[in-house]
Amino acid sequence: MNTLSLLLRFPHYRFLRKISFKSFHSNFTPGSLFPYIQSFNSVCLYCTKWMLPASDLKRGMCYQATVDQQTQGLCDKEQRLVDKLYSGLIQGHRACLAEAITLVESTQSRKKEIAQVLIQKVLSYHREQEKLNKGKPLAFRVGLSGPPGAGKSTFIECFGKMLTERGHKVSVLAVDPSSSTSGGSLLGDKTRMTELSRDMNAYIRPSPTRGTLGGVTRTTNEAILLCEGGGYDIILVETVGVGQSEFAVADMVDMFVLLLPPAGGDELQGIKRGIIEMADLVAITKADGDLVVPARRIQAEYVSAMKLLRKRSKVWRPKVMRMSAKTGEGISDMWDKMTEFHDLMLTSGELITKRRKQQKVWMWNLIQENMLDHFRSHLAVRDKIPLLEEKVLSGVLAPGLAADLLLKAFKDRP
Ligand SMILES: Nc1nc2c(ncn2[C@@H]2O[C@H](COP(=O)(O)OP(=O)(O)OP(=O)(O)O)[C@@H](O)[C@H]2O)c(=O)[nH]1
């Protein structure tokens, strides 16, 4: 049994099982995934690059060795590109930040490799900066989500302006899950946050996801790191729509804020209960004019509903607030609450623990995505998928059996 199989079998398998089936809809069962993992040679190669020298890792050597190994693999031109982007980025040049994010978003395998070298360099820079900052994270990462029309972009415009006026550098990464089907970024085509986009201390960037949850994880997480490297101390990650991307985003930020309009039950039906459980702060938007009364009512409803939720933190109970981006009322109070959350989480040590766990989730989500890509394109499986899917759809074949057949085909022909 190779090293990866051992690693997967013992320390991480339970974890993999947990994340695989929490965030991911497929026909796999934990049992059926296991042989698939075992015979997964190319993923092993990918992973061993990172995980094999476990003893070295303990000594803190593996990481540096990997960076060196990757850097040595670059040709002069590629090395110059990485150096140019890295130095421009840390000097705060927006054009370099934009180019660096484009690089990490690339789907070309070589560009992905170059992007990883850049990311490693930025990570090393982060660690140095955090050390100088007495171990405190460089930036506050906030996820913002809500149903379409909740007032997210109007809020971010108003909130972002307030923050830049207070001396912060704000980056807005708008996760756009529809970009894979539209072939481009919907958010990019829309005129949103016009004033904030002209602000030199703000950087707004749609973050295309290639339509997969893994896409959200990879590109957005890496874009967050790059923005932090570029000196942005507040990172707002906005998710549009109501779907899975919110869960992915909640797993990569320090604080998750849910924006809800003062609307009736019907309009909020698309909101998943699970996402409310993830919220550290619920903000009822548009609390102005005729909407003040419904906003108060919705606030009261959410205050009582959230009392019933399981406590996720020892130091923080989720809050429900009202605000209006139109009048500006409640926006400053929201920031006060957010900084209170940040300070409490930081001093209690929960923030650092949360970030560490997120790193691990990030790694396993990426492995999961790579494994699935490999599975789907595997010679023994690729041609069988449409037929078996068809049979499952028409009810001729049980999903479990179809999954077993595909996994067997995969396993038998490595
Ligand atoms: N009265 C009032 N209207 C608001 C407020 N904020 C936003 N709106 C209005 O609500 C509508 C939707 O606002 P957006 O900011 O585009 O909402 P969004 O959540 O970004 O919407 P999507 O981009 O579709 O996801 C617009 O017509 C805004 O003018 C507010 O504070 N008060």
Short mmCIF file of C-alpha atoms and ligand atoms in Angstrom, two decimals:
data_model
loop_
_atom_site.label_atom_id
_atom_site.label_comp_id
_atom_site.label_asym_id
_atom_site.label_seq_id
_atom_site.Cartn_x
_atom_site.Cartn_y
_atom_site.Cartn_z
CA MET A 1 0.00 0.00 0.00
CA ASN A 2 1.44 3.35 -0.91
CA THR A 3 1.91 6.30 1.41
CA LEU A 4 -1.14 8.15 0.23
CA SER A 5 -3.37 5.17 0.82
CA LEU A 6 -2.03 4.96 4.34
CA LEU A 7 -2.57 8.63 4.91
CA LEU A 8 -6.07 8.43 3.55
CA ARG A 9 -6.90 5.29 5.40
CA PHE A 10 -5.86 6.42 8.79
CA PRO A 11 -5.73 10.03 9.81
CA HIS A 12 -7.86 11.67 7.16
CA TYR A 13 -10.31 9.14 5.88
CA ARG A 14 -12.93 10.01 8.45
CA PHE A 15 -12.50 13.65 7.65
CA LEU A 16 -12.75 13.03 3.92
CA ARG A 17 -15.92 11.09 4.50
CA LYS A 18 -17.37 14.00 6.42
CA ILE A 19 -16.62 16.72 3.89
CA SER A 20 -17.34 14.60 0.85
CA PHE A 21 -20.90 14.05 1.73
CA LYS A 22 -21.68 17.31 3.44
CA SER A 23 -21.09 19.59 0.52
CA PHE A 24 -21.36 17.37 -2.42
CA HIS A 25 -24.15 15.63 -4.28
CA SER A 26 -23.10 12.39 -5.84
CA ASN A 27 -23.94 8.76 -5.83
CA PHE A 28 -20.85 7.74 -3.93
CA THR A 29 -21.03 6.18 -0.55
CA PRO A 30 -18.06 6.36 1.79
CA GLY A 31 -17.46 2.67 1.31
CA SER A 32 -17.54 2.84 -2.44
CA LEU A 33 -15.23 5.84 -2.56
CA PHE A 34 -12.50 4.01 -0.73
CA PRO A 35 -11.35 1.57 -3.42
CA TYR A 36 -11.51 4.47 -5.80
CA ILE A 37 -9.10 6.41 -3.63
CA GLN A 38 -6.78 3.44 -3.34
CA SER A 39 -6.38 2.97 -7.05
CA PHE A 40 -6.07 6.62 -7.81
CA ASN A 41 -2.56 6.72 -9.11
CA SER A 42 -2.41 10.08 -10.76
CA VAL A 43 -3.99 11.81 -7.81
CA CYS A 44 -1.48 10.01 -5.65
CA LEU A 45 1.23 11.62 -7.69
CA TYR A 46 -0.37 14.99 -7.28
CA CYS A 47 -0.78 14.50 -3.57
CA THR A 48 2.52 12.91 -2.83
CA LYS A 49 4.15 16.02 -4.20
CA TRP A 50 2.66 17.70 -1.15
CA MET A 51 2.26 14.97 1.38
CA LEU A 52 4.82 12.22 0.98
CA PRO A 53 7.66 13.47 3.14
CA ALA A 54 5.59 13.40 6.29
CA SER A 55 8.64 13.35 8.53
CA ASP A 56 10.11 16.30 6.67
CA LEU A 57 6.84 18.10 7.05
CA LYS A 58 7.17 17.80 10.80
CA ARG A 59 10.52 19.49 10.60
CA GLY A 60 9.04 22.27 8.46
CA MET A 61 11.24 21.28 5.53
CA CYS A 62 8.76 19.76 3.13
CA TYR A 63 7.03 23.06 2.51
CA GLN A 64 10.21 24.90 1.57
CA ALA A 65 11.43 21.95 -0.45
CA THR A 66 8.20 21.95 -2.41
CA VAL A 67 8.46 25.66 -3.11
CA ASP A 68 12.06 25.28 -4.24
CA GLN A 69 11.18 22.28 -6.37
CA GLN A 70 8.37 24.16 -8.03
CA THR A 71 10.43 27.29 -8.55
CA GLN A 72 13.24 25.30 -10.14
CA GLY A 73 10.75 23.87 -12.61
CA LEU A 74 10.03 27.27 -14.12
CA CYS A 75 11.74 28.56 -17.25
CA ASP A 76 13.29 32.05 -17.19
CA LYS A 77 10.27 33.69 -18.72
CA GLU A 78 7.92 32.07 -16.20
CA GLN A 79 10.21 32.95 -13.33
CA ARG A 80 10.31 36.57 -14.48
CA LEU A 81 6.51 36.62 -14.61
CA VAL A 82 6.24 35.28 -11.06
CA ASP A 83 8.81 37.79 -9.80
CA LYS A 84 7.11 40.67 -11.57
CA LEU A 85 3.67 39.76 -10.23
CA TYR A 86 4.95 39.08 -6.73
CA SER A 87 6.88 42.32 -6.33
CA GLY A 88 4.13 44.38 -7.98
CA LEU A 89 1.56 42.72 -5.77
CA ILE A 90 3.27 43.37 -2.48
CA GLN A 91 3.96 46.95 -3.53
CA GLY A 92 0.22 47.36 -3.96
CA HIS A 93 0.01 47.67 -7.76
CA ARG A 94 -3.55 46.93 -8.76
CA ALA A 95 -2.61 45.84 -12.28
CA CYS A 96 -0.32 43.14 -10.85
CA LEU A 97 -3.03 42.02 -8.44
CA ALA A 98 -5.49 41.76 -11.33
CA GLU A 99 -2.98 39.81 -13.43
CA ALA A 100 -2.14 37.53 -10.54
CA ILE A 101 -5.81 36.72 -9.95
CA THR A 102 -6.25 36.04 -13.66
CA LEU A 103 -3.33 33.63 -13.43
CA VAL A 104 -4.83 31.69 -10.50
CA GLU A 105 -8.13 31.55 -12.33
CA SER A 106 -6.57 30.02 -15.39
CA THR A 107 -7.67 26.53 -16.34
CA GLN A 108 -4.46 25.79 -18.26
CA SER A 109 -2.40 23.28 -16.35
CA ARG A 110 0.95 25.05 -16.86
CA LYS A 111 -0.51 28.37 -15.78
CA LYS A 112 -2.00 26.66 -12.75
CA GLU A 113 1.48 25.44 -11.82
CA ILE A 114 2.99 28.90 -12.24
CA ALA A 115 0.14 30.30 -10.15
CA GLN A 116 0.99 27.86 -7.37
CA VAL A 117 4.57 29.14 -7.25
CA LEU A 118 3.24 32.66 -6.92
CA ILE A 119 0.78 31.59 -4.21
CA GLN A 120 3.57 29.90 -2.25
CA LYS A 121 5.64 33.06 -2.39
CA VAL A 122 2.69 35.15 -1.25
CA LEU A 123 2.03 32.68 1.56
CA SER A 124 5.64 33.00 2.76
CA TYR A 125 5.27 36.76 2.68
CA HIS A 126 2.05 36.43 4.67
CA ARG A 127 3.73 34.37 7.34
CA GLU A 128 6.50 36.95 7.72
CA GLN A 129 4.00 39.79 7.92
CA GLU A 130 1.87 37.94 10.43
CA LYS A 131 4.91 37.33 12.58
CA LEU A 132 5.62 41.06 12.54
CA ASN A 133 1.95 41.60 13.40
CA LYS A 134 2.38 39.46 16.56
CA GLY A 135 0.68 36.49 14.94
CA LYS A 136 -2.48 38.43 14.11
CA PRO A 137 -4.00 37.81 10.66
CA LEU A 138 -3.34 40.56 8.14
CA ALA A 139 -6.92 40.96 7.06
CA PHE A 140 -10.47 40.49 8.19
CA ARG A 141 -12.32 38.18 5.79
CA VAL A 142 -16.06 38.68 5.64
CA GLY A 143 -18.52 36.63 3.59
CA LEU A 144 -21.70 38.40 2.49
CA SER A 145 -24.61 36.50 1.14
CA GLY A 146 -28.30 36.88 0.52
CA PRO A 147 -31.01 36.21 -2.02
CA PRO A 148 -31.06 38.12 -5.32
CA GLY A 149 -32.30 41.65 -4.80
CA ALA A 150 -31.57 41.62 -1.07
CA GLY A 151 -29.53 44.79 -1.51
CA LYS A 152 -26.05 43.26 -1.38
CA SER A 153 -24.34 45.48 -3.92
CA THR A 154 -26.01 48.64 -2.59
CA PHE A 155 -24.86 47.68 0.90
CA ILE A 156 -21.30 46.89 -0.20
CA GLU A 157 -21.06 50.20 -2.02
CA CYS A 158 -22.14 52.13 1.08
CA PHE A 159 -20.23 49.96 3.56
CA GLY A 160 -17.07 49.88 1.43
CA LYS A 161 -17.05 53.66 1.08
CA MET A 162 -17.39 54.04 4.83
CA LEU A 163 -14.44 51.70 5.39
CA THR A 164 -12.14 53.39 2.87
CA GLU A 165 -12.99 56.76 4.41
CA ARG A 166 -11.82 55.29 7.72
CA GLY A 167 -8.49 54.39 6.17
CA HIS A 168 -9.06 50.74 5.29
CA LYS A 169 -8.22 49.08 2.01
CA VAL A 170 -11.18 47.04 0.89
CA SER A 171 -11.32 44.25 -1.59
CA VAL A 172 -14.61 42.84 -2.87
CA LEU A 173 -14.57 39.41 -4.47
CA ALA A 174 -17.92 38.68 -6.00
CA VAL A 175 -18.41 34.96 -6.50
CA ASP A 176 -20.38 34.38 -9.65
CA PRO A 177 -21.56 30.80 -9.89
CA SER A 178 -23.25 31.32 -13.24
CA SER A 179 -20.13 32.21 -15.16
CA SER A 180 -19.55 28.70 -16.45
CA THR A 181 -22.85 28.58 -18.28
CA SER A 182 -22.89 32.14 -19.51
CA GLY A 183 -19.28 31.87 -20.68
CA GLY A 184 -18.47 35.08 -18.88
CA SER A 185 -19.06 36.85 -15.67
CA LEU A 186 -22.57 38.11 -15.07
CA LEU A 187 -21.38 40.38 -12.32
CA GLY A 188 -18.69 41.82 -14.52
CA ASP A 189 -21.27 42.78 -17.11
CA LYS A 190 -23.44 44.55 -14.61
CA THR A 191 -22.87 48.05 -13.41
CA ARG A 192 -22.53 47.47 -9.72
CA MET A 193 -20.88 49.50 -7.00
CA THR A 194 -19.94 52.29 -9.39
CA GLU A 195 -18.65 54.68 -6.75
CA LEU A 196 -16.65 52.08 -4.88
CA SER A 197 -15.08 50.84 -8.09
CA ARG A 198 -13.63 54.33 -8.63
CA ASP A 199 -12.15 54.42 -5.13
CA MET A 200 -8.38 53.88 -5.19
CA ASN A 201 -8.53 52.07 -1.86
CA ALA A 202 -11.04 49.55 -3.09
CA TYR A 203 -10.63 46.68 -5.47
CA ILE A 204 -13.66 44.91 -6.90
CA ARG A 205 -13.33 41.68 -8.74
CA PRO A 206 -15.87 39.14 -9.93
CA SER A 207 -14.55 35.72 -9.04
CA PRO A 208 -15.64 33.21 -11.67
CA THR A 209 -16.12 29.71 -10.39
CA ARG A 210 -16.17 27.54 -13.49
CA GLY A 211 -19.49 26.31 -12.15
CA THR A 212 -18.10 23.93 -9.57
CA LEU A 213 -17.90 24.14 -5.84
CA GLY A 214 -14.22 23.34 -6.15
CA GLY A 215 -13.96 26.26 -8.53
CA VAL A 216 -15.31 28.58 -5.85
CA THR A 217 -12.91 27.13 -3.35
CA ARG A 218 -9.79 27.32 -5.40
CA THR A 219 -10.08 30.64 -7.19
CA THR A 220 -11.72 32.55 -4.38
CA ASN A 221 -9.41 31.30 -1.67
CA GLU A 222 -6.38 32.12 -3.74
CA ALA A 223 -7.78 35.51 -4.75
CA ILE A 224 -8.26 36.26 -1.02
CA LEU A 225 -4.59 35.49 -0.35
CA LEU A 226 -3.47 37.65 -3.25
CA CYS A 227 -5.63 40.59 -2.14
CA GLU A 228 -4.17 40.31 1.35
CA GLY A 229 -0.70 40.23 -0.15
CA GLY A 230 -1.65 43.42 -1.98
CA GLY A 231 -2.30 45.14 1.34
CA TYR A 232 -6.11 44.93 1.47
CA ASP A 233 -7.06 44.59 5.11
CA ILE A 234 -10.76 43.95 4.64
CA ILE A 235 -11.84 41.31 2.18
CA LEU A 236 -15.53 41.10 1.40
CA VAL A 237 -16.57 37.94 -0.41
CA GLU A 238 -20.01 38.33 -1.90
CA THR A 239 -22.04 35.39 -3.15
CA VAL A 240 -24.95 35.82 -5.46
CA GLY A 241 -27.93 33.57 -5.70
CA VAL A 242 -29.02 30.92 -3.34
CA GLY A 243 -27.10 27.73 -3.69
CA GLN A 244 -24.04 25.83 -2.69
CA SER A 245 -21.53 28.61 -3.17
CA GLU A 246 -22.56 30.26 0.11
CA PHE A 247 -21.48 27.17 2.00
CA ALA A 248 -18.14 27.17 0.24
CA VAL A 249 -17.69 30.86 1.03
CA ALA A 250 -18.69 30.42 4.67
CA ASP A 251 -15.80 27.95 4.86
CA MET A 252 -13.23 30.52 3.78
CA VAL A 253 -14.07 33.63 5.78
CA ASP A 254 -13.71 34.79 9.39
CA MET A 255 -17.25 36.06 9.61
CA PHE A 256 -20.31 35.18 7.60
CA VAL A 257 -22.99 37.85 7.19
CA LEU A 258 -26.40 37.12 5.76
CA LEU A 259 -28.35 39.99 4.21
CA LEU A 260 -32.10 39.51 4.13
CA PRO A 261 -34.69 41.87 2.67
CA PRO A 262 -37.75 42.77 4.75
CA ALA A 263 -39.83 40.36 2.69
CA GLY A 264 -42.45 37.75 3.47
CA GLY A 265 -41.90 34.02 3.78
CA ASP A 266 -42.44 33.36 0.07
CA GLU A 267 -39.58 35.55 -1.04
CA LEU A 268 -37.27 34.00 1.50
CA GLN A 269 -38.17 30.44 0.63
CA GLY A 270 -35.03 30.02 -1.44
CA ILE A 271 -32.93 30.68 1.64
CA LYS A 272 -31.70 27.43 2.99
CA ARG A 273 -32.02 26.84 6.69
CA GLY A 274 -28.43 25.64 6.71
CA ILE A 275 -27.15 29.00 5.61
CA ILE A 276 -28.90 30.76 8.47
CA GLU A 277 -27.09 28.43 10.81
CA MET A 278 -23.79 29.54 9.30
CA ALA A 279 -24.49 33.25 9.85
CA ASP A 280 -22.59 35.17 12.51
CA LEU A 281 -24.66 38.23 11.75
CA VAL A 282 -28.00 38.63 10.00
CA ALA A 283 -28.70 42.08 8.60
CA ILE A 284 -32.22 43.01 7.58
CA THR A 285 -31.75 45.37 4.65
CA LYS A 286 -33.80 48.32 3.35
CA ALA A 287 -35.01 49.35 6.80
CA ASP A 288 -36.21 52.74 5.60
CA GLY A 289 -39.51 54.45 4.69
CA ASP A 290 -42.44 52.07 4.49
CA LEU A 291 -40.13 49.13 4.96
CA VAL A 292 -39.15 50.02 8.53
CA VAL A 293 -42.16 48.20 10.02
CA PRO A 294 -41.70 44.94 8.08
CA ALA A 295 -37.94 45.15 8.75
CA ARG A 296 -38.61 45.31 12.51
CA ARG A 297 -40.99 42.37 12.28
CA ILE A 298 -38.53 40.23 10.32
CA GLN A 299 -35.77 41.18 12.75
CA ALA A 300 -37.89 40.03 15.71
CA GLU A 301 -38.71 36.77 13.91
CA TYR A 302 -35.06 36.04 13.23
CA VAL A 303 -34.00 36.97 16.75
CA SER A 304 -36.31 34.32 18.17
CA ALA A 305 -35.52 31.77 15.47
CA MET A 306 -31.79 32.12 15.99
CA LYS A 307 -32.09 31.50 19.71
CA LEU A 308 -32.96 27.92 18.83
CA LEU A 309 -29.81 27.36 16.81
CA ARG A 310 -26.89 25.38 18.09
CA LYS A 311 -24.17 27.53 19.57
CA ARG A 312 -21.12 27.47 17.31
CA SER A 313 -18.80 29.70 19.29
CA LYS A 314 -17.98 30.02 22.97
CA VAL A 315 -17.64 33.78 22.70
CA TRP A 316 -20.20 34.86 20.12
CA ARG A 317 -23.94 34.55 19.68
CA PRO A 318 -25.19 35.48 16.19
CA LYS A 319 -26.81 38.91 16.08
CA VAL A 320 -29.71 40.23 14.00
CA MET A 321 -29.58 43.89 12.99
CA ARG A 322 -31.46 46.30 10.75
CA MET A 323 -29.88 48.72 8.33
CA SER A 324 -30.53 50.82 5.27
CA ALA A 325 -27.92 51.38 2.60
CA LYS A 326 -30.15 54.12 1.19
CA THR A 327 -30.13 56.27 4.34
CA GLY A 328 -26.91 54.86 5.77
CA GLU A 329 -28.67 54.05 9.05
CA GLY A 330 -27.28 51.06 10.90
CA ILE A 331 -24.22 50.64 8.65
CA SER A 332 -21.76 52.01 11.17
CA ASP A 333 -23.40 49.94 13.95
CA MET A 334 -22.95 46.88 11.79
CA TRP A 335 -19.24 47.56 11.45
CA ASP A 336 -19.01 48.01 15.23
CA LYS A 337 -20.60 44.59 15.72
CA MET A 338 -18.31 43.07 13.12
CA THR A 339 -15.18 44.44 14.79
CA GLU A 340 -16.50 43.25 18.16
CA PHE A 341 -16.85 39.78 16.66
CA HIS A 342 -13.36 39.94 15.17
CA ASP A 343 -11.76 41.06 18.44
CA LEU A 344 -13.55 38.42 20.50
CA MET A 345 -12.69 35.66 18.08
CA LEU A 346 -9.10 36.77 17.94
CA THR A 347 -8.52 37.09 21.67
CA SER A 348 -10.25 33.78 22.40
CA GLY A 349 -8.08 32.02 19.81
CA GLU A 350 -11.17 30.82 17.94
CA LEU A 351 -10.28 32.80 14.83
CA ILE A 352 -6.92 31.13 14.42
CA THR A 353 -8.43 27.69 15.04
CA LYS A 354 -11.15 28.41 12.49
CA ARG A 355 -8.62 29.50 9.87
CA ARG A 356 -6.54 26.40 10.42
CA LYS A 357 -9.56 24.17 9.97
CA GLN A 358 -10.49 26.08 6.83
CA GLN A 359 -7.05 25.43 5.35
CA LYS A 360 -7.60 21.73 5.83
CA VAL A 361 -11.11 21.84 4.35
CA TRP A 362 -9.66 23.78 1.42
CA MET A 363 -7.01 21.15 0.77
CA TRP A 364 -9.48 18.27 0.91
CA ASN A 365 -12.01 20.04 -1.26
CA LEU A 366 -9.32 20.46 -3.89
CA ILE A 367 -8.31 16.84 -3.66
CA GLN A 368 -11.94 15.86 -3.95
CA GLU A 369 -12.41 18.02 -7.03
CA ASN A 370 -9.27 16.66 -8.67
CA MET A 371 -10.29 13.11 -7.93
CA LEU A 372 -13.69 13.60 -9.50
CA ASP A 373 -12.21 15.22 -12.59
CA HIS A 374 -9.87 12.30 -12.95
CA PHE A 375 -12.66 9.80 -12.38
CA ARG A 376 -14.94 11.41 -14.94
CA SER A 377 -12.27 11.53 -17.61
CA HIS A 378 -10.85 8.08 -16.92
CA LEU A 379 -10.81 5.90 -20.05
CA ALA A 380 -12.64 3.01 -18.42
CA VAL A 381 -15.36 5.23 -17.05
CA ARG A 382 -15.85 8.15 -19.43
CA ASP A 383 -17.87 6.33 -22.07
CA LYS A 384 -19.98 4.43 -19.58
CA ILE A 385 -21.22 7.50 -17.71
CA PRO A 386 -23.91 8.72 -20.18
CA LEU A 387 -25.47 5.28 -20.51
CA LEU A 388 -25.52 4.58 -16.80
CA GLU A 389 -26.84 8.06 -16.04
CA GLU A 390 -29.61 7.45 -18.54
CA LYS A 391 -30.51 4.16 -16.88
CA VAL A 392 -30.56 5.77 -13.46
CA LEU A 393 -32.74 8.60 -14.77
CA SER A 394 -35.25 6.20 -16.30
CA GLY A 395 -35.36 4.17 -13.10
CA VAL A 396 -33.98 0.99 -14.70
CA LEU A 397 -30.87 0.99 -12.55
CA ALA A 398 -30.48 1.87 -8.88
CA PRO A 399 -28.07 4.79 -8.32
CA GLY A 400 -26.02 2.71 -5.91
CA LEU A 401 -25.55 -0.07 -8.43
CA ALA A 402 -24.63 2.37 -11.20
CA ALA A 403 -22.05 3.97 -8.91
CA ASP A 404 -20.63 0.55 -8.02
CA LEU A 405 -20.33 -0.39 -11.70
CA LEU A 406 -18.47 2.82 -12.52
CA LEU A 407 -16.20 2.50 -9.51
CA LYS A 408 -15.45 -1.09 -10.38
CA ALA A 409 -14.57 -0.13 -13.95
CA PHE A 410 -12.32 2.58 -12.59
CA LYS A 411 -10.68 0.31 -10.07
CA ASP A 412 -10.08 -2.56 -12.49
CA ARG A 413 -8.25 -0.39 -15.02
CA PRO A 414 -5.87 1.96 -13.27
N1 LIG B 1 -35.40 51.26 0.02
C1 LIG B 1 -34.22 50.67 -0.15
N2 LIG B 1 -33.96 50.03 -1.30
C2 LIG B 1 -32.76 49.43 -1.44
C3 LIG B 1 -31.78 49.49 -0.42
N3 LIG B 1 -30.71 48.79 -0.84
C4 LIG B 1 -31.00 48.33 -2.07
N4 LIG B 1 -32.23 48.72 -2.43
C5 LIG B 1 -32.89 48.44 -3.71
O1 LIG B 1 -33.07 47.04 -3.85
C6 LIG B 1 -32.86 46.64 -5.20
C7 LIG B 1 -31.82 45.54 -5.25
O2 LIG B 1 -30.58 46.05 -4.75
P1 LIG B 1 -29.18 45.42 -5.11
O3 LIG B 1 -28.18 46.10 -4.28
O4 LIG B 1 -28.97 45.39 -6.58
O5 LIG B 1 -29.41 43.93 -4.62
P2 LIG B 1 -28.47 42.66 -4.81
O6 LIG B 1 -28.70 41.80 -3.63
O7 LIG B 1 -27.08 43.08 -5.08
O8 LIG B 1 -29.11 41.99 -6.07
P3 LIG B 1 -28.45 40.97 -7.11
O9 LIG B 1 -27.35 41.73 -7.78
O10 LIG B 1 -29.58 40.63 -8.02
O11 LIG B 1 -27.98 39.80 -6.34
C8 LIG B 1 -32.44 47.89 -5.97
O12 LIG B 1 -33.54 48.40 -6.63
C9 LIG B 1 -32.00 48.85 -4.88
O13 LIG B 1 -32.23 50.20 -5.21
C10 LIG B 1 -32.10 50.19 0.78
O14 LIG B 1 -31.31 50.29 1.73
N5 LIG B 1 -33.33 50.77 0.86
#
